Coordinates of C-alpha atoms in Angstrom, one line a residue:
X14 CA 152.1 -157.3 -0.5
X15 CA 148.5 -156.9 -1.2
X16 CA 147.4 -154.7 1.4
X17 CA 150.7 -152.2 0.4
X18 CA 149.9 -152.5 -3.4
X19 CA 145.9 -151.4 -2.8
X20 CA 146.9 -148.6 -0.7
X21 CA 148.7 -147.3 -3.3
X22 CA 146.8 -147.8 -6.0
X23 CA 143.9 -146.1 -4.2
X24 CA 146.0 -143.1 -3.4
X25 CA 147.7 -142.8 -6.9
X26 CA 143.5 -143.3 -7.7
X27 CA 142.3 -140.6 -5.7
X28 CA 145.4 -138.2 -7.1
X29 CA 144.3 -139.1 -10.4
X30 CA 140.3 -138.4 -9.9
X31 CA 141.6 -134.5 -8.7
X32 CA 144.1 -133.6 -11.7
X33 CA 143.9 -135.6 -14.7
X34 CA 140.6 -133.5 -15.9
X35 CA 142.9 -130.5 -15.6
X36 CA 145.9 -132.6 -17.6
X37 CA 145.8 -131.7 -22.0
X38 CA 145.0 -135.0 -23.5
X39 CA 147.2 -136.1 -26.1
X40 CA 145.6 -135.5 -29.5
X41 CA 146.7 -137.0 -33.2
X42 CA 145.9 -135.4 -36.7
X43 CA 145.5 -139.5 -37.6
X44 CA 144.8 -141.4 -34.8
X45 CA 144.9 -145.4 -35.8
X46 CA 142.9 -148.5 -34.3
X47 CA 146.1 -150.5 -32.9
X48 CA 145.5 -154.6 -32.1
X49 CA 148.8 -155.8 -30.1
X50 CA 148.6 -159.2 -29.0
X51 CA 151.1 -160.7 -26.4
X52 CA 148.7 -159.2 -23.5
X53 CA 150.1 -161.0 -21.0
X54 CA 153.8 -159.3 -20.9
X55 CA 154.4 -155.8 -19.9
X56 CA 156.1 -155.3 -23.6
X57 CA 152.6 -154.9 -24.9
X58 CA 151.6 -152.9 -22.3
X59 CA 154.2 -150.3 -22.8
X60 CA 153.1 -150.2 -26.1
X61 CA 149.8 -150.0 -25.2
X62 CA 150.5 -147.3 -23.2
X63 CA 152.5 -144.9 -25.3
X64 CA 150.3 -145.7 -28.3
X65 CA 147.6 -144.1 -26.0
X66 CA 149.3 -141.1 -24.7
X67 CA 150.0 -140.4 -28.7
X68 CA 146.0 -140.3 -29.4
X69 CA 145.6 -144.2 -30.7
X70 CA 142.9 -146.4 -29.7
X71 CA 144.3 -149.9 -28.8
X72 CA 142.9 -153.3 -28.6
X73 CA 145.0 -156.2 -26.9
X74 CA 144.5 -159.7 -27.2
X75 CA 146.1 -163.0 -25.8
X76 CA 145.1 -166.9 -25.9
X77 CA 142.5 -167.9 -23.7
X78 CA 144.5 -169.7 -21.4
X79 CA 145.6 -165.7 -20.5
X80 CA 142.0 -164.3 -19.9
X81 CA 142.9 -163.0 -16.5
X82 CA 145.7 -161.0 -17.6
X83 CA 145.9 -157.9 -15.2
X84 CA 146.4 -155.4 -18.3
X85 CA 142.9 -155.7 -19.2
X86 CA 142.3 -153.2 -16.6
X87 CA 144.7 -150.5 -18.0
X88 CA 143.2 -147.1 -18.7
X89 CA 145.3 -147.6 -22.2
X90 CA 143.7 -150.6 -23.8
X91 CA 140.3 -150.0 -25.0
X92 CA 139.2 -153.6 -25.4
X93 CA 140.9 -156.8 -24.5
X94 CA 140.2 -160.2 -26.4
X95 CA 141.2 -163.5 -26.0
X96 CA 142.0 -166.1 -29.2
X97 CA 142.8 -170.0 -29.7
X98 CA 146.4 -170.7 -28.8
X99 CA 147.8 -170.6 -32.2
X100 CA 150.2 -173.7 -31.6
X101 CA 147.6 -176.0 -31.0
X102 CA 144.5 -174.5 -33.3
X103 CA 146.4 -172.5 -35.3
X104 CA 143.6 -171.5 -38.4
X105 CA 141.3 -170.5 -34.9
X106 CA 144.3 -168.0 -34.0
X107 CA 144.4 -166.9 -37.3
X108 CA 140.3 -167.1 -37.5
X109 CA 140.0 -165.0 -34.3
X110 CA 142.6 -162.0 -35.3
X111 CA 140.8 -161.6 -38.4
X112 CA 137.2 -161.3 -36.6
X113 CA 139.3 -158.6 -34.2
X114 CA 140.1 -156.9 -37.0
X115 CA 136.9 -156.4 -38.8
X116 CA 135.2 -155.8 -35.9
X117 CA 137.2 -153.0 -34.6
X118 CA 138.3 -151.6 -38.1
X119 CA 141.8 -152.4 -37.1
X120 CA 144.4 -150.2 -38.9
X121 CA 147.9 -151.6 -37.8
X122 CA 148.3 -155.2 -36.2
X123 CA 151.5 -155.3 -34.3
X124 CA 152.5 -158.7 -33.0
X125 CA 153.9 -158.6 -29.5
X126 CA 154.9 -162.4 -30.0
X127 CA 155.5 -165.2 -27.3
X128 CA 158.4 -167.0 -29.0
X129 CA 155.8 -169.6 -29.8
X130 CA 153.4 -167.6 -31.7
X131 CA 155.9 -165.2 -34.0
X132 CA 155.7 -167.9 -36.8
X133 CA 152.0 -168.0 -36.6
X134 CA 151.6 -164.4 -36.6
X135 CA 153.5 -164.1 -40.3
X136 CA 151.1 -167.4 -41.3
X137 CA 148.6 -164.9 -40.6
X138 CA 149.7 -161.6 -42.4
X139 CA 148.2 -162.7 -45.6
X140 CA 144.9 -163.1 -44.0
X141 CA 145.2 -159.7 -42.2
X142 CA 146.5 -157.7 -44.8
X143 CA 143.9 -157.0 -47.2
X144 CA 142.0 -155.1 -44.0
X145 CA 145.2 -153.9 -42.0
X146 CA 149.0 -153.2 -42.1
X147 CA 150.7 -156.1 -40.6
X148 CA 153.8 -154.9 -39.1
X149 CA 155.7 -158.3 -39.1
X150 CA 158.0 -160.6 -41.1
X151 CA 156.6 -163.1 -43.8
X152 CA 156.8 -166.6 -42.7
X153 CA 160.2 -167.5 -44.2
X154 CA 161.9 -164.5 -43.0
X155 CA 160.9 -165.6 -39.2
X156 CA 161.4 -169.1 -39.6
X157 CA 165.4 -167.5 -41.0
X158 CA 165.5 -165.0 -38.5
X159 CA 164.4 -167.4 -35.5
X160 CA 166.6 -170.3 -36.0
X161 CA 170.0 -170.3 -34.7
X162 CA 171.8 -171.8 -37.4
X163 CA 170.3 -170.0 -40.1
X164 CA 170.8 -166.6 -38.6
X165 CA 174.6 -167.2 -38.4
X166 CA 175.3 -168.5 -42.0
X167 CA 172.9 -165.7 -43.4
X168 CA 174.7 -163.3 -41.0
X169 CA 178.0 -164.3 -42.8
X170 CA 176.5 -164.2 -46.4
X171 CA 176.3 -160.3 -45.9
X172 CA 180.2 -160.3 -44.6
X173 CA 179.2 -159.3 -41.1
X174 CA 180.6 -161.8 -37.7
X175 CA 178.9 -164.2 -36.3
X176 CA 180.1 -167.3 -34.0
X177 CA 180.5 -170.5 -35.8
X178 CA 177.9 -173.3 -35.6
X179 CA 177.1 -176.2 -36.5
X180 CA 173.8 -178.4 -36.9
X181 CA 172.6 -181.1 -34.4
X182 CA 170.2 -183.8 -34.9
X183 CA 171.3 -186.1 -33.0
X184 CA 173.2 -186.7 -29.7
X185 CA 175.8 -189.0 -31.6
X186 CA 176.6 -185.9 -33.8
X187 CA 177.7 -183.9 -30.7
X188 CA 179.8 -186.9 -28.9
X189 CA 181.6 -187.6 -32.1
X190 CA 182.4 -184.4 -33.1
X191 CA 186.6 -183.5 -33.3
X192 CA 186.6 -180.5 -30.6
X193 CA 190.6 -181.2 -30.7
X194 CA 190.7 -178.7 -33.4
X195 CA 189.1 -176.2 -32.4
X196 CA 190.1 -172.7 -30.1
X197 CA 187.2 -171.8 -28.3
X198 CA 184.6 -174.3 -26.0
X199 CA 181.1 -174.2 -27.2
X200 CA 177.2 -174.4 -26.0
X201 CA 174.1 -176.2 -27.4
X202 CA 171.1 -174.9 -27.8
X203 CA 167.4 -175.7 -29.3
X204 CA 166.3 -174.5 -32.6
X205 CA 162.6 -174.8 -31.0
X206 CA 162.3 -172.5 -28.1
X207 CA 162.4 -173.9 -24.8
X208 CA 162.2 -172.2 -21.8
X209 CA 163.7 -174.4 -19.6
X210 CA 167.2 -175.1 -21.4
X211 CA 167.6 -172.1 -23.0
X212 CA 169.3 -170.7 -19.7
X213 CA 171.7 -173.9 -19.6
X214 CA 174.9 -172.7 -20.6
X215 CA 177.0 -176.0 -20.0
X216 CA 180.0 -176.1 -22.4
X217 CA 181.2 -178.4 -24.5
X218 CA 183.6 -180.7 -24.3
X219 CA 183.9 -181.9 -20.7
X220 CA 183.9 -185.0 -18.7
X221 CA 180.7 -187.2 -18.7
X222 CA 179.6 -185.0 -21.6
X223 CA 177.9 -188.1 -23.5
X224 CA 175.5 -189.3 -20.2
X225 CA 174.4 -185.6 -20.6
X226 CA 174.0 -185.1 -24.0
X227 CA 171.7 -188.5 -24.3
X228 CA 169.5 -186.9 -22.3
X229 CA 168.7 -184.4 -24.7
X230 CA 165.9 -184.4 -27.1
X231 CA 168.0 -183.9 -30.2
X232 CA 166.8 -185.7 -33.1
X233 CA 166.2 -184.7 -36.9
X234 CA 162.5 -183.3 -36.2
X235 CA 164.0 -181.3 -33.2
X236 CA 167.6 -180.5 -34.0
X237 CA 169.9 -178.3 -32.1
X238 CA 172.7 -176.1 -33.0
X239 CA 176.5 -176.3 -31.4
X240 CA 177.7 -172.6 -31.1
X241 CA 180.8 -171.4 -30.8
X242 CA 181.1 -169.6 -26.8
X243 CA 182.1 -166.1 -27.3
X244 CA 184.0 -164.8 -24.0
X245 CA 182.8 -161.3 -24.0
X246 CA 180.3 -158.4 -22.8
X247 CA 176.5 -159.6 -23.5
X248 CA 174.0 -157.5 -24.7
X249 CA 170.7 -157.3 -25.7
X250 CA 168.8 -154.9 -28.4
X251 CA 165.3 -154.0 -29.8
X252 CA 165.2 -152.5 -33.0
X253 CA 161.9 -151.3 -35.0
X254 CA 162.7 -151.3 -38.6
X255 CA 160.4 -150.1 -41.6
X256 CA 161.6 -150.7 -45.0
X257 CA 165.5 -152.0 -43.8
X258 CA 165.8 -148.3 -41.9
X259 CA 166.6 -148.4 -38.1
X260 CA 162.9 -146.1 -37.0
X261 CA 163.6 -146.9 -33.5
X262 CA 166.9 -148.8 -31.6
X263 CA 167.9 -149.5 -27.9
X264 CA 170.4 -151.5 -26.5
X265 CA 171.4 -153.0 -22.9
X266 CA 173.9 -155.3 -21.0
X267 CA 172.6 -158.2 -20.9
X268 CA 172.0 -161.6 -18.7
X269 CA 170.8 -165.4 -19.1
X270 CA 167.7 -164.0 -16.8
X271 CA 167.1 -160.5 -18.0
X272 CA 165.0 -158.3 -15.9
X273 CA 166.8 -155.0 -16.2
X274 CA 167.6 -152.4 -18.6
X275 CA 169.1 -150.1 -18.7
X276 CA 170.5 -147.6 -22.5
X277 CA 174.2 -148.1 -23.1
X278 CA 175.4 -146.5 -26.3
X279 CA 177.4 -149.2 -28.9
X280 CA 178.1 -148.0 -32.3
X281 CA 179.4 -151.5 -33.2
X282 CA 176.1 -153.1 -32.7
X283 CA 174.4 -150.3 -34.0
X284 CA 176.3 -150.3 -37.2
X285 CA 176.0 -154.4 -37.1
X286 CA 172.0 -154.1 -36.9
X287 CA 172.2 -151.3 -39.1
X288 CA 173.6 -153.3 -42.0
X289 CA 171.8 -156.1 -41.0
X290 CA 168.1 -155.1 -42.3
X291 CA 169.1 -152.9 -44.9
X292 CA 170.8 -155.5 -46.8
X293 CA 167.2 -157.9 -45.9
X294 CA 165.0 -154.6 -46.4
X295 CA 163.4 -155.6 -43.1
X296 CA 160.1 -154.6 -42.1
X297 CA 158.9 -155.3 -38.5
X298 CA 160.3 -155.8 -35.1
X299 CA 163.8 -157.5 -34.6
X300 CA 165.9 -158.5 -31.6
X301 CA 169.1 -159.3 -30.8
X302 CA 171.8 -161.2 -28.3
X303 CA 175.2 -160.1 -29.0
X304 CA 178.6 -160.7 -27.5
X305 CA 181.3 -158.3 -27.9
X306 CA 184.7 -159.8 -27.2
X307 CA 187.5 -157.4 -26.1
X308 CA 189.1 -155.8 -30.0
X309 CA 185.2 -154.9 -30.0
X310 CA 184.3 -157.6 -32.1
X311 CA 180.4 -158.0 -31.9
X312 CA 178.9 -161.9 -32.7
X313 CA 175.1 -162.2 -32.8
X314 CA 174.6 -165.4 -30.7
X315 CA 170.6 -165.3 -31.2
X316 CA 167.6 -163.3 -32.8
X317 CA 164.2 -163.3 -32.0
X318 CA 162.2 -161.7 -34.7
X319 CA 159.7 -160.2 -32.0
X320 CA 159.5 -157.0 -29.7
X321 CA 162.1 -157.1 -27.0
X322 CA 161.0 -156.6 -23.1
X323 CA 164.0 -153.9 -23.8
X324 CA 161.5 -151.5 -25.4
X325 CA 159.8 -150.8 -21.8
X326 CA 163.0 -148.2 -21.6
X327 CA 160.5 -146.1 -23.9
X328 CA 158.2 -145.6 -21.1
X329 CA 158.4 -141.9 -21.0
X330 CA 159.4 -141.1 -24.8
X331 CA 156.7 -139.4 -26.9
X332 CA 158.0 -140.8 -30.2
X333 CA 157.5 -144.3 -29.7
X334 CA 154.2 -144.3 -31.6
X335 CA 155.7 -142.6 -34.8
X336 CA 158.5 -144.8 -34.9
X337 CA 155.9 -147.6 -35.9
X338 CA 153.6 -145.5 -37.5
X339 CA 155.3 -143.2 -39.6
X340 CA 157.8 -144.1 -42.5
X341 CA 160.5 -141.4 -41.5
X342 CA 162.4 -141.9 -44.6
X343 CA 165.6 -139.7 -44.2
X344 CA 164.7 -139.4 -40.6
X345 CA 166.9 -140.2 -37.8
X346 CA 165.6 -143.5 -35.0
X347 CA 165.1 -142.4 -32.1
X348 CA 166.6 -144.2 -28.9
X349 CA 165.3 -144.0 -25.1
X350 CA 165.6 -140.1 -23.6
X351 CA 168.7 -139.5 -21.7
X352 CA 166.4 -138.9 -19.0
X353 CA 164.8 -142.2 -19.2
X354 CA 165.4 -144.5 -15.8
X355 CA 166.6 -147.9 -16.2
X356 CA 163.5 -150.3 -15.9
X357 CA 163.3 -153.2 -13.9
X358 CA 160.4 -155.6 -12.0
X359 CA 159.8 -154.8 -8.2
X360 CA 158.8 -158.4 -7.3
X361 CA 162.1 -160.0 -8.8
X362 CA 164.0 -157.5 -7.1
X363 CA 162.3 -158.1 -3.7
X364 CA 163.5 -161.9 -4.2
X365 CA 167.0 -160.8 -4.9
X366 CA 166.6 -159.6 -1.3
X367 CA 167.3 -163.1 -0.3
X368 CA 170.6 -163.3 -2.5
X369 CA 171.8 -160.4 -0.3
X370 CA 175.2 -161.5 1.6
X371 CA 176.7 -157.9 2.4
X372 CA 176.6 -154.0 3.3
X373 CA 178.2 -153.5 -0.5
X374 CA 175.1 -156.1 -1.8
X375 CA 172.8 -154.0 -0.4
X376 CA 174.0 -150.8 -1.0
X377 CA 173.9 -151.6 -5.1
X378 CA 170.6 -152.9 -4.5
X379 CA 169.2 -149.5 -2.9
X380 CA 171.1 -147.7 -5.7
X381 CA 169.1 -149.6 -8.8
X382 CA 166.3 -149.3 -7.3
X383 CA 166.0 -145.9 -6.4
X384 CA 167.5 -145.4 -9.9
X385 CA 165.2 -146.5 -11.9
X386 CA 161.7 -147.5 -12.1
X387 CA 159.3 -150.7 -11.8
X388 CA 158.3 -151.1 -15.6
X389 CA 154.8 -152.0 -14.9
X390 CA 153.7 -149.5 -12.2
X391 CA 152.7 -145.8 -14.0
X392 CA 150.8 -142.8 -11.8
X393 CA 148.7 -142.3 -14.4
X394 CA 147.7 -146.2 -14.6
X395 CA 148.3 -148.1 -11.7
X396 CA 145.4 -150.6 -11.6
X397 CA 147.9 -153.1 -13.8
X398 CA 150.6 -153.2 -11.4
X399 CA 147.8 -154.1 -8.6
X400 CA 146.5 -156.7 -11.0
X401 CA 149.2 -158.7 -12.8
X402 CA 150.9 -159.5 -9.3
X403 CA 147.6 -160.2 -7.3
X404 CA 145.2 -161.3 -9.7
X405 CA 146.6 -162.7 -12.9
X406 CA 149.6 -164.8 -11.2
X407 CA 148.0 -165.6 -8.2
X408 CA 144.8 -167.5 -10.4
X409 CA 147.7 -169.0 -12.5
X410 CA 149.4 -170.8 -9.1
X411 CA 146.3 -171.6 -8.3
X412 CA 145.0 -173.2 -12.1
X413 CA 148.6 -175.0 -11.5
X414 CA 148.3 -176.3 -7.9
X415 CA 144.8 -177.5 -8.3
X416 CA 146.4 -179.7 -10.8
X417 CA 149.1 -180.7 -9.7
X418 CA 150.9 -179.2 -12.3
X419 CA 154.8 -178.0 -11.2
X420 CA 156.3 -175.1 -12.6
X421 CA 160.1 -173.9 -13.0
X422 CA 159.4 -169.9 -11.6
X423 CA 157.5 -167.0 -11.9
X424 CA 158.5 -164.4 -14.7
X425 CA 156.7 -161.0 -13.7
X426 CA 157.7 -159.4 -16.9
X427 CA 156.4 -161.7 -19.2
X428 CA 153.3 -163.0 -17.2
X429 CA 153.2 -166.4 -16.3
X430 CA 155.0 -169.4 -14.8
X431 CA 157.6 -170.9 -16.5
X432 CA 156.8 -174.6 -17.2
X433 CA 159.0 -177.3 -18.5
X434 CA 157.2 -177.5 -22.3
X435 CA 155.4 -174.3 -21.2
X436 CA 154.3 -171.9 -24.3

């Protein structure tokens, strides 16, 4: 692919050189120093890029281990910086966003979290804040937020659904438990993110259940939750919220492995989310799985207090920097353009070629991808595209191969290869 992705690049180049001299440049009346981190995933470079196009200046950092990230070379980020990985020196994370921030006068830090670093990046908000706005949860809110269990009972405390659940910590508790009385089967899952088993969705009971579940690592310092399995629509949703109000919402079906997105309109959700961080008066970025079971019935069945990979449907909306920026008190949120074509990632849809077993297979194929649009590739700044798939993952096959290391697949949208104990 590398001789097809250079060629276009250079054309889309050349274009460029002839008519964006002619093009108005976006302008604004208070243009802000943004720091994103999370520069690894195309999430923070659609950020990066619609902060630009509104007038920002935007800075983009990752941990070292991500220094070849192929966004670095988009005409949107003016400076990219690499920092400790905050799980294993986490006061050097914390250490280098500060020096970021003094250095480049940093007016708004906006965590674009890896599900390992959103609890760092609240540890870090009262370092940051006496220099810059920390858009992000305090440390006990995430810690709430992010854990299954705790998101369900808290979920409950403000009268709204949620599956039931129950607390794991240990495989005994699961083998023992009386599923005689209850309706519906039900799934485990790890409090602590893992990005192996998070796509196993085995239910509970069945036969040989307690080989399985011994091979687990449930215990008390690692416990897992036992949720109830909702039969149902899934779907997925980023909200941006300042001061518990909605500033901006989307929402999408949803998948175990989700690389496509495409708006949907769902009032119940809406109104579920809606409720949600007004009652906790939530400031920050907030996501959400949901099932919705036939009566319409929606059940939150995880949050990630973090920026979704949803909000690339933004990728032509002028508001999106506002939404952060701005408090919009008695304003409306704004969703993606009605316009806006569904996202998705070329490469994982060129392997989906392989999964092809029909003229029907095909034919939907041809249609979503002529529908919508690759989420990383953008006429006005295609060097990322070029560099993310043959630069940044190639080095990281290689970094892994020359030590023997294996890995579980490549995620394109998030930038690296998933490992078993991977960040």
């Amino acid at each position: 692919m590398f001789p097809i992705n250079l060629a276009l690049v250079i054309i889309v180049s050349i274009t460029n050189f002839f008519t964006l001299p002619f093009q108005t440049k976006a302008t604004s009346n208070n243009p802000k120093n943004v720091l994103l981190t999370g520069g690894k995933m195309t999430k923070s470079l659609q950020l990066a890029r619609s902060f630009h196009r509104a007038g920002h200046r935007v800075f983009m950092v990752e941990t070292h281990k991500y220094w070849l990230s192929g966004h670095k070379f988009s005409n949107a980020v003016q400076k990219f910086y690499t920092v400790a990985a905050p799980e294993k020196d986490s006061q050097g994370y914390i250490q280098g966003l500060l020096d970021i921030v003094k250095t480049e006068k940093i007016d708004i830090f906006i965590p674009v979290s890896s599900p390992v670093a959103s609890y760092y990046d609240s540890l870090a908000k009262s370092t940051l804040s006496p220099y810059c706005e920390v858009f992000h949860f305090d440390a006990e809110m995430t810690k709430t937020l992010d854990d299954k269990f705790s998101l369900c009972e808290q979920a409950r405390v403000l009268g709204l659904t949620a599956p039931k659940v129950f607390l794991m910590n240990s495989p005994a508790e699961i083998i023992n438990f009386d599923f005689s009385q209850e309706k519906n089967p039900y799934i485990i899952k790890s409090i602590q993110y893992d990005s192996v088993t998070r796509l196993d969705m085995t239910k509970f009971p069945f036969q040989g259940m307690e080989e399985y579940v011994k091979t687990l690592p449930i215990s008390k310092e690692r416990p897992w939750v036992m949720q109830e399995f909702i039969k149902g629509q899934e779907y997925c949703t980023h909200s941006t919220v300042r001061d518990g109000e909605i500033r901006l919402h989307c929402c999408s079906q949803s998948s175990p492995f989700q690389v496509n997105y495409e708006q949907v309109d769902n009032p119940e959700i809406l109104k579920w989310v809606q409720k949600f961080v007004k009652e906790l008066n939530l400031t920050g970025q907030i996501s959400f799985d949901f099932m919705q079971t036939e009566d319409g019935k929606v059940y939150p069945i995880e949050c990630n207090p973090r920026t979704h990979t949803a909000i690339t449907m933004f990728h032509d909306h002028p508001g999106l920097a506002d939404a952060y920026l701005e408090p919009g008190e008695n304003q409306p949120h704004i969703e993606p353009l009605p316009t806006s074509k569904p996202t998705y990632w070329l490469y994982h849809e060129l392997w989906r070629i392989t999964g092809i077993r029909s003229f029907n297979d095909l034919k939907n194929w041809l249609i979503k991808v002529t529908k919508g649009k690759d989420a990383m590739l953008d006429k006005d700044d295609p060097l990322p595209f070029l560099m993310v798939h043959n630069w940044q993952i190639v080095l990281l096959l290689i970094q892994n191969l020359v030590k023997f290391k294996g890995w579980v697949k490549i995620d394109f949208n998030i930038g690296k290869l998933v490992e078993i104990g991977g960040d």
